[in-house]
PDB file of C-alpha atoms in Angstrom:
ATOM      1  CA  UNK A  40       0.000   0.000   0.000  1.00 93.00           C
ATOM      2  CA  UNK A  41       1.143   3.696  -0.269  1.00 94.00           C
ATOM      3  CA  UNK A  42       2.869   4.659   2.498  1.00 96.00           C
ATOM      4  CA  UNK A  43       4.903   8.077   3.701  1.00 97.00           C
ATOM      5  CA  UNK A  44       7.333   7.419   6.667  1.00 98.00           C
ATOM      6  CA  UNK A  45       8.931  10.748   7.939  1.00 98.00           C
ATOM      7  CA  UNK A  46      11.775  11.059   9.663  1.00 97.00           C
ATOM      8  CA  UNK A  47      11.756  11.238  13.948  1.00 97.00           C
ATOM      9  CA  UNK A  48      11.361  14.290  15.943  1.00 98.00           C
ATOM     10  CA  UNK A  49      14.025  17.040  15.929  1.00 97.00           C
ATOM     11  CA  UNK A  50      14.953  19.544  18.880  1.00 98.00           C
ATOM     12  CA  UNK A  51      16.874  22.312  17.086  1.00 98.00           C
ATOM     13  CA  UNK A  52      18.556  25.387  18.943  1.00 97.00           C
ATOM     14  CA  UNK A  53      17.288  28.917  17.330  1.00 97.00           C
ATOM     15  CA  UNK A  54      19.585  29.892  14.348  1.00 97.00           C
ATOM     16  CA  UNK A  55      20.236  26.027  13.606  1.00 98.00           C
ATOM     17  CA  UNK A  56      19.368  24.192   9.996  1.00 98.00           C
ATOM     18  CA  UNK A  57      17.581  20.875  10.173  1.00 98.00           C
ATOM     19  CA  UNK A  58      16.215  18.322   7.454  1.00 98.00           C
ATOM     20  CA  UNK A  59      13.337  16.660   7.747  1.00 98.00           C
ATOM     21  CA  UNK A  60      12.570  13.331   5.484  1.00 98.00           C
ATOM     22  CA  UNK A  61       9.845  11.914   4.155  1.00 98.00           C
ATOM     23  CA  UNK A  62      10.366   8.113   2.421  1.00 98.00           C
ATOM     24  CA  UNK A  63       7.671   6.943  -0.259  1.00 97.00           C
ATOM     25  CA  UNK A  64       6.997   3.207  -0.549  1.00 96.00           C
ATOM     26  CA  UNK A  65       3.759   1.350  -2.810  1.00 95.00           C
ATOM     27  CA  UNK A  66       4.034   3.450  -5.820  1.00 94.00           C
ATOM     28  CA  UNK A  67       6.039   5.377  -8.480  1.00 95.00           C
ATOM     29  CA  UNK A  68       7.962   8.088  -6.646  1.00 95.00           C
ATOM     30  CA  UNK A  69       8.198  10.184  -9.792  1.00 95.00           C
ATOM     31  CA  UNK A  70       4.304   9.913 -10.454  1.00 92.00           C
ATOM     32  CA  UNK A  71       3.040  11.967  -8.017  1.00 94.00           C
ATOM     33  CA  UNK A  72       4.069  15.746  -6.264  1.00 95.00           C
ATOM     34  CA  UNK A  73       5.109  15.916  -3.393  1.00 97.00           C
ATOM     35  CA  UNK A  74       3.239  18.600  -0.947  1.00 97.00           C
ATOM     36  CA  UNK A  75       4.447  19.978   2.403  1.00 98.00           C
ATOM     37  CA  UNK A  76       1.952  20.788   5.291  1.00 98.00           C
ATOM     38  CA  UNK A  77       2.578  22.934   8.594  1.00 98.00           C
ATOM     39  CA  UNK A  78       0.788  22.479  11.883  1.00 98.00           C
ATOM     40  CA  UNK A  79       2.016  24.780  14.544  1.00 98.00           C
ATOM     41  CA  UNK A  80       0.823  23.800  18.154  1.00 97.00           C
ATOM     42  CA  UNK A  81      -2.918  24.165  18.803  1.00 95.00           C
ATOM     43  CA  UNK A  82      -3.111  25.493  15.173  1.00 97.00           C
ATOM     44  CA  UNK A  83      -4.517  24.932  12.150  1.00 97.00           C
ATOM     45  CA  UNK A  84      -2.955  23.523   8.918  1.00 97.00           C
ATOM     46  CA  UNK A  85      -1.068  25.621   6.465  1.00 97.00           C
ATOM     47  CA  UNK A  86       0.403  24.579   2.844  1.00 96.00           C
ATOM     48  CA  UNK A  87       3.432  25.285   2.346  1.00 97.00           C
ATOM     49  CA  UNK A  88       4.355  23.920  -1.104  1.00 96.00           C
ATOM     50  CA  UNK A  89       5.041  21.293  -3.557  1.00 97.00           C
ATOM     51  CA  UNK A  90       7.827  19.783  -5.373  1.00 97.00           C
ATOM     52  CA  UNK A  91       7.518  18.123  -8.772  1.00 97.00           C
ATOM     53  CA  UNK A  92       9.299  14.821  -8.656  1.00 97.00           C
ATOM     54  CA  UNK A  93       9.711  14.228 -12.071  1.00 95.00           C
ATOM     55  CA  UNK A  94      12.069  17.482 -12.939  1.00 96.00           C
ATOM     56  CA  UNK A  95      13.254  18.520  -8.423  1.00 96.00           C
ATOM     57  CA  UNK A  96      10.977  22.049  -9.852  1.00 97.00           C
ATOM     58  CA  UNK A  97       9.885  23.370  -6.198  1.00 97.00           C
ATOM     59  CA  UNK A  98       6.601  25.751  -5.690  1.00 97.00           C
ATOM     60  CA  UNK A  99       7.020  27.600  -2.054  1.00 97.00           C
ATOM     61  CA  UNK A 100       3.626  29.067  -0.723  1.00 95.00           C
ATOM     62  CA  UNK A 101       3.285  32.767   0.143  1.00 93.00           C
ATOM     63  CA  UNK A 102       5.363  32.944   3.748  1.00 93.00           C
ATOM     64  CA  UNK A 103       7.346  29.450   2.761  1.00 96.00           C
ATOM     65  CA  UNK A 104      10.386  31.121   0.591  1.00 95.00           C
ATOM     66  CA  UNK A 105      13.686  31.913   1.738  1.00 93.00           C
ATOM     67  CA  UNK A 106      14.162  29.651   4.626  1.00 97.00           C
ATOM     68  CA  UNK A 107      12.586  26.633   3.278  1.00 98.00           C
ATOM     69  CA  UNK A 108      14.161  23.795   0.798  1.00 98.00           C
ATOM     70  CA  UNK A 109      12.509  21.261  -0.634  1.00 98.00           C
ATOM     71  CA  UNK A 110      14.451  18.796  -2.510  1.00 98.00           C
ATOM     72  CA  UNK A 111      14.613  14.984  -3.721  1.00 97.00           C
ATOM     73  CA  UNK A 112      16.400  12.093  -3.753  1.00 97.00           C
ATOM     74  CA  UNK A 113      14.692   9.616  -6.368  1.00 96.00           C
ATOM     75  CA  UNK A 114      17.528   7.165  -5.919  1.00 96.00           C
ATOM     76  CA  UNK A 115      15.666   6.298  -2.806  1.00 97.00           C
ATOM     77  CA  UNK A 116      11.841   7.880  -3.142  1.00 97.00           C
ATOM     78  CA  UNK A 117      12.917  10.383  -0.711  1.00 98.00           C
ATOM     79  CA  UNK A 118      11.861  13.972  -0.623  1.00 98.00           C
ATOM     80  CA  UNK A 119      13.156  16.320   1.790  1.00 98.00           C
ATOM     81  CA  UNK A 120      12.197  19.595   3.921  1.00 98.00           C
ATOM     82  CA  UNK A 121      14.697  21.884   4.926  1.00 98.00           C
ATOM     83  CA  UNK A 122      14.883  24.907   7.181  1.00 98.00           C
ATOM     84  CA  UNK A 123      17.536  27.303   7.467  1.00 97.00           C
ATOM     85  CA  UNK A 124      18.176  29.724  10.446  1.00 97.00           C
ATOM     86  CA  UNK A 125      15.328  28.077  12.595  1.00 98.00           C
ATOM     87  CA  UNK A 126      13.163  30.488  14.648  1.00 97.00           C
ATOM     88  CA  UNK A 127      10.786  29.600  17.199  1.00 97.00           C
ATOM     89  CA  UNK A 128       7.841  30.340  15.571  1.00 97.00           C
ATOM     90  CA  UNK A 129       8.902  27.003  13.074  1.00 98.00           C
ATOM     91  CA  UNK A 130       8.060  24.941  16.063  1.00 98.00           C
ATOM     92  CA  UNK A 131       5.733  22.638  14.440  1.00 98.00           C
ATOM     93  CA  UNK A 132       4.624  19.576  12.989  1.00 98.00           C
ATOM     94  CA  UNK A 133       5.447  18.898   9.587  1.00 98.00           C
ATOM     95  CA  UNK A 134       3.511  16.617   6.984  1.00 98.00           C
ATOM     96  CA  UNK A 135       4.368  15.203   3.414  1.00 98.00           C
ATOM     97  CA  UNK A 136       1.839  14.907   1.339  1.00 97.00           C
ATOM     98  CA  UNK A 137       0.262  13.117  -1.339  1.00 96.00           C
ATOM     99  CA  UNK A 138      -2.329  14.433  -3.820  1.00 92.00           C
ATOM    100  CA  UNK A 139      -5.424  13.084  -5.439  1.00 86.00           C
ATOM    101  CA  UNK A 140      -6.412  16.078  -8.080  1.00 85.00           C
ATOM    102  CA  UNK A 141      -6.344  18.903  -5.790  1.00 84.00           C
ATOM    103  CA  UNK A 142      -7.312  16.820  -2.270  1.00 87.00           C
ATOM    104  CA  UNK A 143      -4.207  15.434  -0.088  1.00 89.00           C
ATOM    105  CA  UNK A 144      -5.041  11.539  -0.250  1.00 89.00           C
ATOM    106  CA  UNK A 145      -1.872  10.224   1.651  1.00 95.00           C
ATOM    107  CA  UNK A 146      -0.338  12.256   4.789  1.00 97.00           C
ATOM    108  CA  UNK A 147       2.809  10.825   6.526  1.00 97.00           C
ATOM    109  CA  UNK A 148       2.916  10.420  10.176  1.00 97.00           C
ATOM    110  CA  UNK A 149       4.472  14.247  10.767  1.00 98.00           C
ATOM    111  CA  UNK A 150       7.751  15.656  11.925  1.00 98.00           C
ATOM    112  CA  UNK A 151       8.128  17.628  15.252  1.00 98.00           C
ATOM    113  CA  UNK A 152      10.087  19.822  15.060  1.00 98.00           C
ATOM    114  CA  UNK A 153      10.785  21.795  18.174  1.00 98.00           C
ATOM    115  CA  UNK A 154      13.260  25.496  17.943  1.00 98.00           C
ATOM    116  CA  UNK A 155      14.462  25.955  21.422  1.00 97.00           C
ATOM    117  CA  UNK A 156      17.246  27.455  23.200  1.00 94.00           C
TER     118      UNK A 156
ATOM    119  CA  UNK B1262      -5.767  35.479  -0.810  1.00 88.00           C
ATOM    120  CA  UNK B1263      -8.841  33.632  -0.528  1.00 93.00           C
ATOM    121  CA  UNK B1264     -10.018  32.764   2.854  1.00 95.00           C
ATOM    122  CA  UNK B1265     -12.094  30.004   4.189  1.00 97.00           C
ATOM    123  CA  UNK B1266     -13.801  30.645   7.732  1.00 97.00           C
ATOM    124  CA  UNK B1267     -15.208  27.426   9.753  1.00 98.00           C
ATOM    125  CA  UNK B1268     -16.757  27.977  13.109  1.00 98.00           C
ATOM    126  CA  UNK B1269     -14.734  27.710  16.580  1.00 98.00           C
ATOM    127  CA  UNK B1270     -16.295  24.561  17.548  1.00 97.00           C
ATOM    128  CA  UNK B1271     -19.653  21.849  17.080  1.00 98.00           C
ATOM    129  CA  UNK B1272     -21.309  19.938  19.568  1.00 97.00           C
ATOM    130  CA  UNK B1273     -23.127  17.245  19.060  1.00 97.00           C
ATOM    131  CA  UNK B1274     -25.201  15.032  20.999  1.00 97.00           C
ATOM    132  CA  UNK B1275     -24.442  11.361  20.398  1.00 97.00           C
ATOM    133  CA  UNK B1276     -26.506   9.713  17.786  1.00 96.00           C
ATOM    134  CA  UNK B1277     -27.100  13.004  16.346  1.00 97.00           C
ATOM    135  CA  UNK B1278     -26.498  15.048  13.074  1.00 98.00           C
ATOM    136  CA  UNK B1279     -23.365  17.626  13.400  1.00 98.00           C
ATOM    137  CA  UNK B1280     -23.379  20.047  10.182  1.00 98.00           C
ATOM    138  CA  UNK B1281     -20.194  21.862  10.077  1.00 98.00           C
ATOM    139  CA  UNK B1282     -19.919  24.842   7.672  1.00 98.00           C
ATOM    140  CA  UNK B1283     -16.821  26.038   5.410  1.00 98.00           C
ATOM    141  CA  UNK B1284     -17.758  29.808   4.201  1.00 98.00           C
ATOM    142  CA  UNK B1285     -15.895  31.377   1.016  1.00 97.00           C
ATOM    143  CA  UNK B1286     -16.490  34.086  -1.621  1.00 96.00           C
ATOM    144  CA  UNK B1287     -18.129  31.920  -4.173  1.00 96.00           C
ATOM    145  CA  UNK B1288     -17.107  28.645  -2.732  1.00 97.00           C
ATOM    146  CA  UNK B1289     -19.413  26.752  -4.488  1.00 97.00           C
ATOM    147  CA  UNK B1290     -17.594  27.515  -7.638  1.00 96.00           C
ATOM    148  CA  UNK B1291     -14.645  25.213  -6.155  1.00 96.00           C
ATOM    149  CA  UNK B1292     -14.207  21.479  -4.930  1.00 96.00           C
ATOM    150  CA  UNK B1293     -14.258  21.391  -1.434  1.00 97.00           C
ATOM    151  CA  UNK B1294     -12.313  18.580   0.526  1.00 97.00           C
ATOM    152  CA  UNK B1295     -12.964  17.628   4.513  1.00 98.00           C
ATOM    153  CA  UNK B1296     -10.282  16.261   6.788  1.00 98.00           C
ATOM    154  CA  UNK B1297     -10.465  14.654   9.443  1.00 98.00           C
ATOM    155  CA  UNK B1298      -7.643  15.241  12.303  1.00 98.00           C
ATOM    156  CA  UNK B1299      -7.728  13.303  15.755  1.00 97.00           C
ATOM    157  CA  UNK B1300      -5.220  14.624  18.727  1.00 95.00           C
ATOM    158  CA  UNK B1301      -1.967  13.301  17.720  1.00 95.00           C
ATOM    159  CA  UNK B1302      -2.772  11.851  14.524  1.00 97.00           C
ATOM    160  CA  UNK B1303      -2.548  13.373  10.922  1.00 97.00           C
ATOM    161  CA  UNK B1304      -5.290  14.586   8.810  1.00 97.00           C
ATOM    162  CA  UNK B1305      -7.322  11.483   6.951  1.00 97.00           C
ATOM    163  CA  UNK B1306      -9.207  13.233   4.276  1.00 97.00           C
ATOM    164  CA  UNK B1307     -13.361  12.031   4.780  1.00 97.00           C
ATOM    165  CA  UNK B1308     -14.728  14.002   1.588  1.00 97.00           C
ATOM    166  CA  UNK B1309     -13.330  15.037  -1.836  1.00 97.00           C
ATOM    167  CA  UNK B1310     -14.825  17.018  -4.611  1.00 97.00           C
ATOM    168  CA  UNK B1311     -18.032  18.085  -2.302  1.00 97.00           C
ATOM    169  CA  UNK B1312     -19.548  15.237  -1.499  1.00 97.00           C
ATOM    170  CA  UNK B1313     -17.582  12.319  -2.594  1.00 96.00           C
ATOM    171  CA  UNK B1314     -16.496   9.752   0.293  1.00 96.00           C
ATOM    172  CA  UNK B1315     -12.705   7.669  -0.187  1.00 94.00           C
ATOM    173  CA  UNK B1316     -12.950   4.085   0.435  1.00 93.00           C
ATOM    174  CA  UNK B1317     -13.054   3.337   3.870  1.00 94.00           C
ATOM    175  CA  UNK B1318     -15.342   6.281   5.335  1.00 96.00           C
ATOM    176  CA  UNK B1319     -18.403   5.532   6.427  1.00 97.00           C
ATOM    177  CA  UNK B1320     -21.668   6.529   5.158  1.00 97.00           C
ATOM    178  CA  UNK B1321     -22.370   9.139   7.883  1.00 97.00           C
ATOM    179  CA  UNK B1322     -19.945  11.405   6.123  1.00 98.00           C
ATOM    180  CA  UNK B1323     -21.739  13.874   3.560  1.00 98.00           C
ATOM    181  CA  UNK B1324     -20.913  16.836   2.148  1.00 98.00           C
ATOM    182  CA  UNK B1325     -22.569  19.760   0.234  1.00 98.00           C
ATOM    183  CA  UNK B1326     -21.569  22.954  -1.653  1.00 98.00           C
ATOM    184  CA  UNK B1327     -23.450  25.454  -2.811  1.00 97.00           C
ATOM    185  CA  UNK B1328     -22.948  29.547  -2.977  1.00 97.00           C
ATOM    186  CA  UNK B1329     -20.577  30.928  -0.325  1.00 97.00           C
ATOM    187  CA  UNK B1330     -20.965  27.280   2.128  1.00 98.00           C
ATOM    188  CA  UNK B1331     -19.648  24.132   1.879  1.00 98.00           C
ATOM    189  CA  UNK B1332     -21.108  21.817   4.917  1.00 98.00           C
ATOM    190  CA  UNK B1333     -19.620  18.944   6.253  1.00 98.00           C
ATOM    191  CA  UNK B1334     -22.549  16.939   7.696  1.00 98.00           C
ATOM    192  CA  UNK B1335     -21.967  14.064  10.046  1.00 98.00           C
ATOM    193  CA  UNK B1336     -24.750  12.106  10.998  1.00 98.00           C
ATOM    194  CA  UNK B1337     -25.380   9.833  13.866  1.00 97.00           C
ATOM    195  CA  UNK B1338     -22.595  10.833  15.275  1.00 97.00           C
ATOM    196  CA  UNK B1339     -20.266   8.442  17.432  1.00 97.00           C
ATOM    197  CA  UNK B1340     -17.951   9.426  20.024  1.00 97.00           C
ATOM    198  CA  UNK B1341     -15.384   8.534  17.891  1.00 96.00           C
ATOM    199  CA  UNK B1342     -16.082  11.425  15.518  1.00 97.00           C
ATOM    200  CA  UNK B1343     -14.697  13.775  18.055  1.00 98.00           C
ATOM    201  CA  UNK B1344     -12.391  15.714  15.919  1.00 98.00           C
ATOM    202  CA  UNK B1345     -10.987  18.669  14.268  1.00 98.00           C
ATOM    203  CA  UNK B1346     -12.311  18.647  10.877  1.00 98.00           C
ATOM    204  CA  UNK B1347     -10.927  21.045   8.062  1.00 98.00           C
ATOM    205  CA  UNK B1348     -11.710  22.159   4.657  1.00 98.00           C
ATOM    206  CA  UNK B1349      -9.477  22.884   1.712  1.00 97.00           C
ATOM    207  CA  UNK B1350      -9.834  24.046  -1.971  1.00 96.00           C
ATOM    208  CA  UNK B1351      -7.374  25.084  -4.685  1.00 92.00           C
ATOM    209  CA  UNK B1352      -7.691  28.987  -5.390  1.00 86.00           C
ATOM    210  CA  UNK B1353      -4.046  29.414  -7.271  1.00 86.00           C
ATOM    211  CA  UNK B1354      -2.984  27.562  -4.363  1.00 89.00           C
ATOM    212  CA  UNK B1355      -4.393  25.047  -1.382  1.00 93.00           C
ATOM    213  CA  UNK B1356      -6.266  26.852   1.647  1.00 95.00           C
ATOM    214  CA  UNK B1357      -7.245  24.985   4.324  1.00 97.00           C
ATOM    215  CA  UNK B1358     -10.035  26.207   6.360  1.00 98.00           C
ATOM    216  CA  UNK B1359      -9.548  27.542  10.002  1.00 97.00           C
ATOM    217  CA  UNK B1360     -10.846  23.919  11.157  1.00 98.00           C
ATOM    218  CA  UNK B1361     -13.552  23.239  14.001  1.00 98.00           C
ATOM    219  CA  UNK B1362     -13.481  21.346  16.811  1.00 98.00           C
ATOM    220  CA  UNK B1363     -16.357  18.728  16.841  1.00 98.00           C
ATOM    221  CA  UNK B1364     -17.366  17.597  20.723  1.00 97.00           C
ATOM    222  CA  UNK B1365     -19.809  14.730  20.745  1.00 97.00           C
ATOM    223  CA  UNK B1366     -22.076  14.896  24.054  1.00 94.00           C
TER     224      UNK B1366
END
């Protein structure tokens, strides 16, 4: 079956980089985008962009560019989420995402990632 | 940027129908989709294109979208259906919906 395993939790100091990953198993990895979500704690969920896995082409949502990386290894069905001089206000959960026309059908398990000093 | 506003939080009483609304200019121009999201789990999505239900959700799931509402309705309701439920559309790029909080009594 399709399945999105992300990569454990991750307590980063403010100013730090971290990596989050997201593995793809049950289907083509090139067939489908991948989308990223954001949950901050007790919030509600925010897009932040896609990635096309057929030519690494990355779309950042408004509030997602700058900072944030996404990027793929196809070697392994891996896409990636990365985020630069972290801030406090990045403490959240992070999802990969799959689409079905323009629902998300498959959601991984989510990435804490806590920005802490 | 387009907007969708849900309310705060439903109650329900158990056994009940819960109708939870999604308001945007001219949603009903748009396919809506409903997720599901239970403390510490990610979202499962319960209804795509308006009113259509993915494999594995049950029945009691509907949705409608018409004007400026979508509405999620759940009927019946189970405690189990205690969630957060949000709703999304494409508008030149995904929104999600402020979510609601659905208590069943």
């Amino acid at each position: 079956q399709v399945q999105l395993v992300q990569s454990g939790s991750e307590l980063k100091k403010p100013g730090a980089s971290v990596k989050v990953s997201c593995k793809a198993s049950g289907y083509t990895f090139t067939s489908y985008a991948m989308n990223w979500v954001r949950q901050a704690p007790g919030q509600g969920l925010e897009w932040m962009g896609w990635i096309n896995t057929n030519t690494g082409n990355p779309t950042y949502a408004q509030g997602f560019t700058g900072r944030f990386v996404f990027s793929l290894d196809t070697s392994v069905s891996t896409a990636y989420l990365q985020i630069s001089s972290l801030k406090a206000e990045d403490t959240a959960v992070y999802y990969c995402v799959l689409p079905s026309g323009d629902a998300f059908d498959i959601w991984g398990q989510g990435t804490m990632v806590t920005v802490s000093s | 940027s387009y907007e969708l506003t849900q309310p705060l939080s439903v109650s329900v009483a158990l056994g009940q129908t819960a109708r939870i609304t999604c308001g945007g200019n001219n949603i009903g121009s748009k396919n809506v989709h409903w997720y599901q999201q239970k403390p510490g789990q990610a979202p499962v999505l319960v209804i795509y294109r308006d009113s259509n239900r993915p494999s594995g959700i049950p029945e009691r799931f509907s949705g409608s979208n018409s004007g400026n509402t979508a509405t999620l309705t759940i009927s019946r309701a189970q405690a189990g259906d205690e969630a957060d439920y949000y709703c999304q559309v494409w508008d030149s790029s995904r929104v999600f919906g402020t979510g609601t909080k659905v208590t069943v009594l």
